[in-house]
Amino acid sequence: MARTETRTGASASKRHFLGSVRKGVATMIAAFDTWWRTRARRRVLADLTPDQLNDIGQPEAHRPVLDIKAGLITNLMSMR
């Protein structure tokens, strides 16, 4: 009689483990790629002028603004 056994190269649990590892690595690569693109996009937008931002329909970037009242230097010099 002929043998009717069949053998597989890898057990089911080993294949499942390798599949989950591949899926985890793919998820990490996708997350890194998303982060990299977001960082690059923000860097480019930070370098644009308010007019350029308005041209492409983006709100103006929040940048620190220094407001100096009229006569401040005169007041400071008189305190000296």
GROMACS .gro file of C-alpha atoms in nm:
model
   80
    1MET     CA    1   0.000   0.000   0.000
    2ALA     CA    2   0.113   0.347  -0.078
    3ARG     CA    3   0.159   0.600   0.197
    4THR     CA    4  -0.103   0.870   0.194
    5GLU     CA    5   0.062   1.110   0.438
    6THR     CA    6   0.123   1.464   0.329
    7ARG     CA    7   0.368   1.694   0.495
    8THR     CA    8   0.363   2.067   0.495
    9GLY     CA    9   0.674   2.283   0.507
   10ALA     CA   10   0.564   2.495   0.800
   11SER     CA   11   0.315   2.436   1.074
   12ALA     CA   12   0.000   2.647   1.092
   13SER     CA   13   0.116   2.832   1.402
   14LYS     CA   14   0.448   2.923   1.241
   15ARG     CA   15   0.275   3.059   0.931
   16HIS     CA   16   0.038   3.262   1.149
   17PHE     CA   17   0.332   3.406   1.344
   18LEU     CA   18   0.518   3.507   1.027
   19GLY     CA   19   0.203   3.662   0.885
   20SER     CA   20   0.149   3.874   1.195
   21VAL     CA   21   0.514   3.982   1.193
   22ARG     CA   22   0.484   4.095   0.831
   23LYS     CA   23   0.164   4.281   0.909
   24GLY     CA   24   0.329   4.454   1.207
   25VAL     CA   25   0.630   4.559   1.001
   26ALA     CA   26   0.404   4.688   0.723
   27THR     CA   27   0.206   4.890   0.979
   28MET     CA   28   0.524   5.042   1.122
   29ILE     CA   29   0.653   5.133   0.776
   30ALA     CA   30   0.318   5.294   0.686
   31ALA     CA   31   0.316   5.493   1.012
   32PHE     CA   32   0.673   5.613   0.955
   33ASP     CA   33   0.593   5.713   0.598
   34THR     CA   34   0.286   5.909   0.712
   35TRP     CA   35   0.487   6.084   0.982
   36TRP     CA   36   0.767   6.169   0.735
   37ARG     CA   37   0.525   6.316   0.479
   38THR     CA   38   0.344   6.521   0.746
   39ARG     CA   39   0.675   6.658   0.875
   40ALA     CA   40   0.789   6.753   0.525
   41ARG     CA   41   0.453   6.918   0.446
   42ARG     CA   42   0.464   7.125   0.766
   43ARG     CA   43   0.821   7.232   0.697
   44VAL     CA   44   0.729   7.355   0.348
   45LEU     CA   45   0.421   7.540   0.473
   46ALA     CA   46   0.625   7.710   0.746
   47ASP     CA   47   0.856   7.861   0.483
   48LEU     CA   48   0.576   8.017   0.276
   49THR     CA   49   0.480   8.382   0.305
   50PRO     CA   50   0.125   8.484   0.406
   51ASP     CA   51   0.048   8.578   0.045
   52GLN     CA   52   0.162   8.238  -0.082
   53LEU     CA   53  -0.045   8.064   0.185
   54ASN     CA   54  -0.347   8.269   0.079
   55ASP     CA   55  -0.287   8.172  -0.286
   56ILE     CA   56  -0.304   7.800  -0.208
   57GLY     CA   57  -0.602   7.840   0.026
   58GLN     CA   58  -0.424   7.768   0.352
   59PRO     CA   59  -0.493   7.970   0.667
   60GLU     CA   60  -0.210   8.192   0.776
   61ALA     CA   61   0.046   8.016   0.994
   62HIS     CA   62   0.047   8.093   1.364
   63ARG     CA   63   0.370   8.277   1.412
   64PRO     CA   64   0.479   8.472   1.717
   65VAL     CA   65   0.419   8.843   1.680
   66LEU     CA   66   0.592   9.117   1.874
   67ASP     CA   67   0.367   9.418   1.932
   68ILE     CA   68   0.548   9.734   2.037
   69LYS     CA   69   0.340  10.027   2.148
   70ALA     CA   70   0.424  10.372   2.020
   71GLY     CA   71   0.649  10.560   2.259
   72LEU     CA   72   0.789  10.249   2.431
   73ILE     CA   73   1.151  10.337   2.358
   74THR     CA   74   1.096  10.692   2.485
   75ASN     CA   75   0.947  10.558   2.808
   76LEU     CA   76   1.232  10.312   2.855
   77MET     CA   77   1.495  10.578   2.792
   78SER     CA   78   1.328  10.812   3.046
   79MET     CA   79   1.340  10.535   3.310
   80ARG     CA   80   1.711  10.503   3.263
   0.00000   0.00000   0.00000
